[in-house]
């Protein structure tokens, strides 16, 4: 019998071309005290992967597929609750924790916004829907703890990769999931319902729409109040323009992207997906978009802007976007993802001079240029929270006229 290829096999992705680095964590990614030799080995692999690609896929990380699937099932159950029940868990203004409902705004007057999200920024489970959904709070809190532990493992490996004390980054991220006032890290569960083209051309306009992102879409009227925490920067589908229209960009092919390409603000992001979701990246030094591809059970780690600053650009922040895949069989099924956005504690000082640069002796001219390029940022930004606020403001002001 001749085995035929599935439609997924036909996708041209970085994964299918063996371009994406794959790193084995040897099942100790969430251990309280991981094996030192594994941390050291992963650190050396991360050094190569992040400096060359800005990302890597982590396998045997310690978070089981069953635990992830159960979390997505819990989110599905939550989405199925009556609207008046879900309303009790809506995220409040200035708070990252809580439910973000599917937007009521309709794209081009036809296609409704797609995603549902539940954000966890604290391990305090009092705002989780345990009463209507027994088991939800316990499971999601446990999963958030696992992602925090995995982030701690990566922080130690990053220190190894940069030849600095292994506790350097841990000490600067000690309040992850302690709440927005201490640390902006958060776990986000996302669900995108299937897209069904009932009539030819009915939903053509949403091809290429951004679904997953950590950078908020743009508005001509942002809130710059000092006490205002930026809402989750990936709330792209809920932000209106000055005349009520949604912010959008078009590709040369005519496909619509509802958010511009972006990099994440924090140290790094961990992303788990249950299927091919259209994640595309620009590899460092390239202007071409590439689809990453889906490796079941893996977790993607990508560099954020703070790590890029800390490493004096040795680890480039990964520019990425997500488009709805053109393949009908992919578009017609729901998609889940879980993202953990790893940020330093709010009071952490962020400076490109915090870490040693081993290339300094070999390339003093390059080092001088890097210091010059970061001088202005260093003078204006004093800690992690202020840096995030600055990037939030720059994102708006730099794109208001685009």
Coordinates of C-alpha atoms in Angstrom, one line a residue, residues 20-235:
X20 CA 14.3 25.3 14.0
X21 CA 16.7 24.3 16.8
X22 CA 15.2 21.5 19.0
X23 CA 16.5 21.2 22.6
X24 CA 15.9 18.2 24.8
X25 CA 15.4 19.2 28.5
X26 CA 15.6 15.5 29.6
X27 CA 12.3 15.7 31.6
X28 CA 13.8 18.0 34.2
X29 CA 12.5 21.4 33.0
X30 CA 10.0 21.8 35.9
X31 CA 12.1 20.2 38.7
X32 CA 12.7 22.4 41.7
X33 CA 16.4 21.5 41.6
X34 CA 17.2 20.5 38.0
X35 CA 20.2 18.3 37.1
X36 CA 23.2 20.7 36.8
X37 CA 24.7 18.9 33.9
X38 CA 21.4 19.2 32.0
X39 CA 21.2 22.9 32.8
X40 CA 24.7 23.4 31.5
X41 CA 24.1 21.4 28.3
X42 CA 20.9 23.3 27.6
X43 CA 22.6 26.6 28.3
X44 CA 25.2 25.9 25.6
X45 CA 22.5 24.8 23.1
X46 CA 20.5 27.9 23.9
X47 CA 23.5 30.1 23.2
X48 CA 23.7 28.8 19.7
X49 CA 20.0 28.7 19.0
X50 CA 19.1 32.1 20.4
X51 CA 22.0 33.9 18.9
X52 CA 21.4 32.5 15.4
X53 CA 17.6 32.0 15.3
X54 CA 16.2 33.9 18.3
X55 CA 14.1 30.9 19.2
X56 CA 14.2 27.1 19.9
X57 CA 11.7 24.3 20.4
X58 CA 11.9 22.6 23.8
X59 CA 11.0 18.9 24.1
X60 CA 10.8 16.6 27.1
X61 CA 10.3 19.8 29.1
X62 CA 8.3 18.1 31.9
X63 CA 4.8 19.5 31.2
X64 CA 2.7 16.6 29.9
X65 CA 0.5 16.7 26.9
X66 CA -2.4 15.5 29.1
X67 CA -2.0 18.4 31.5
X68 CA -2.0 20.9 28.6
X69 CA -5.0 19.2 27.0
X70 CA -6.9 19.3 30.3
X71 CA -6.2 23.0 30.5
X72 CA -7.7 23.6 27.1
X73 CA -10.7 21.5 28.0
X74 CA -11.2 23.7 31.0
X75 CA -11.0 26.8 28.9
X76 CA -13.6 25.3 26.5
X77 CA -15.9 24.5 29.4
X78 CA -15.5 28.1 30.6
X79 CA -16.3 29.5 27.1
X80 CA -19.5 27.4 27.2
X81 CA -20.7 29.0 30.4
X82 CA -23.6 31.4 30.2
X83 CA -22.5 35.0 29.5
X84 CA -23.7 36.3 32.8
X85 CA -21.6 33.7 34.6
X86 CA -18.5 34.5 32.5
X87 CA -19.0 38.2 33.3
X88 CA -18.0 37.6 36.9
X89 CA -14.4 36.8 35.7
X90 CA -13.9 39.6 33.2
X91 CA -10.5 41.2 33.5
X92 CA -10.7 44.7 35.2
X93 CA -9.1 47.8 33.7
X94 CA -5.5 48.1 34.7
X95 CA -5.3 44.4 35.7
X96 CA -3.9 41.6 33.6
X97 CA -5.7 38.8 35.5
X98 CA -9.0 37.5 34.2
X99 CA -11.2 36.6 31.2
X100 CA -11.0 38.6 28.0
X101 CA -14.1 37.8 25.9
X102 CA -14.3 37.4 22.2
X103 CA -14.6 41.0 20.8
X104 CA -18.0 42.3 19.7
X105 CA -16.4 44.4 17.0
X106 CA -16.9 42.9 13.5
X107 CA -14.1 43.0 11.0
X108 CA -15.2 44.7 7.8
X109 CA -18.7 44.5 9.1
X110 CA -18.9 40.7 8.6
X111 CA -16.4 38.5 10.4
X112 CA -16.6 38.7 14.2
X113 CA -13.5 38.6 16.4
X114 CA -12.4 35.1 17.2
X115 CA -10.4 34.6 20.3
X116 CA -11.2 33.9 23.9
X117 CA -8.5 34.4 26.5
X118 CA -8.0 33.8 30.2
X119 CA -5.0 35.5 31.9
X120 CA -3.3 34.4 35.1
X121 CA -0.9 36.9 36.6
X122 CA -1.0 35.6 40.1
X123 CA -1.2 32.2 41.7
X124 CA -4.0 33.4 44.0
X125 CA -6.9 31.3 42.7
X126 CA -9.7 33.4 44.2
X127 CA -10.6 34.9 40.8
X128 CA -10.7 31.6 39.0
X129 CA -14.1 30.0 38.3
X130 CA -13.9 27.1 40.7
X131 CA -17.6 27.2 41.7
X132 CA -19.1 26.8 38.2
X133 CA -16.2 24.6 37.0
X134 CA -14.9 22.3 39.8
X135 CA -11.2 21.5 39.2
X136 CA -10.6 24.6 37.1
X137 CA -8.7 26.6 39.7
X138 CA -6.6 23.8 41.0
X139 CA -5.5 22.6 37.5
X140 CA -4.8 26.0 36.0
X141 CA -2.9 27.1 39.1
X142 CA -0.8 24.0 38.9
X143 CA -0.1 24.5 35.2
X144 CA 0.9 28.1 35.9
X145 CA 3.3 26.9 38.5
X146 CA 4.8 24.4 36.0
X147 CA 5.3 27.2 33.5
X148 CA 6.9 29.3 36.2
X149 CA 9.2 26.5 37.0
X150 CA 10.1 25.9 33.4
X151 CA 10.8 29.7 33.0
X152 CA 13.1 29.4 36.1
X153 CA 15.0 26.5 34.4
X154 CA 15.5 28.6 31.2
X155 CA 16.6 31.5 33.3
X156 CA 19.4 29.3 34.8
X157 CA 20.3 28.0 31.4
X158 CA 20.5 31.5 30.0
X159 CA 22.9 32.4 32.7
X160 CA 25.1 29.4 31.8
X161 CA 24.9 30.5 28.1
X162 CA 26.3 33.9 29.0
X163 CA 28.9 32.7 31.4
X164 CA 27.5 34.5 34.4
X165 CA 26.4 33.2 37.9
X166 CA 23.5 30.8 37.4
X167 CA 21.4 32.8 39.9
X168 CA 21.8 36.1 38.1
X169 CA 18.5 36.0 36.2
X170 CA 16.6 34.0 38.9
X171 CA 17.2 36.8 41.3
X172 CA 15.8 39.4 38.9
X173 CA 12.7 37.3 38.2
X174 CA 11.9 36.2 41.8
X175 CA 8.3 37.5 41.8
X176 CA 6.9 35.9 38.7
X177 CA 3.1 35.3 39.0
X178 CA 3.0 37.4 42.2
X179 CA 0.8 40.0 40.6
X180 CA 1.1 43.1 38.3
X181 CA 2.5 45.3 41.1
X182 CA 5.6 43.2 41.5
X183 CA 6.1 41.5 38.1
X184 CA 4.4 41.6 34.7
X185 CA 4.8 37.9 33.9
X186 CA 1.6 36.1 33.0
X187 CA 0.1 32.9 31.7
X188 CA -2.4 33.2 28.9
X189 CA -4.8 30.6 27.7
X190 CA -6.2 31.2 24.3
X191 CA -9.0 29.6 22.2
X192 CA -9.8 30.5 18.6
X193 CA -13.1 28.9 17.3
X194 CA -13.1 27.4 13.8
X195 CA -13.5 29.5 10.8
X196 CA -16.2 28.3 8.4
X197 CA -16.6 29.9 5.0
X198 CA -20.3 29.6 4.5
X199 CA -20.3 31.5 1.2
X200 CA -17.5 32.0 -1.3
X201 CA -15.5 35.1 -0.4
X202 CA -17.4 35.7 2.8
X203 CA -14.4 35.5 5.1
X204 CA -11.7 36.2 2.6
X205 CA -10.9 39.5 4.3
X206 CA -9.7 37.7 7.5
X207 CA -7.1 35.6 5.7
X208 CA -3.8 36.8 7.2
X209 CA -5.3 38.1 10.4
X210 CA -3.0 38.1 13.4
X211 CA -4.2 35.7 16.1
X212 CA -1.4 35.5 18.6
X213 CA 0.8 38.3 19.6
X214 CA 2.1 39.9 22.8
X215 CA 2.2 43.4 21.4
X216 CA -1.1 45.4 21.6
X217 CA -2.6 46.8 18.5
X218 CA -2.3 50.5 17.8
X219 CA -4.7 53.3 18.5
X220 CA -4.4 57.0 17.8
X221 CA -5.6 57.7 21.4
X222 CA -3.6 55.5 23.8
X223 CA -3.8 56.0 27.6
X224 CA -0.5 57.4 28.8
X225 CA -1.6 58.0 32.4
X226 CA 1.4 57.1 34.7
X227 CA -0.7 54.9 37.0
X228 CA -2.1 53.0 34.0
X229 CA -0.7 49.5 33.5
X230 CA -0.7 48.7 29.7
X231 CA -3.4 46.2 29.0
X232 CA -2.3 42.9 27.7
X233 CA -0.3 43.9 24.7
X234 CA -1.8 41.1 22.6
X235 CA -5.3 42.5 22.8

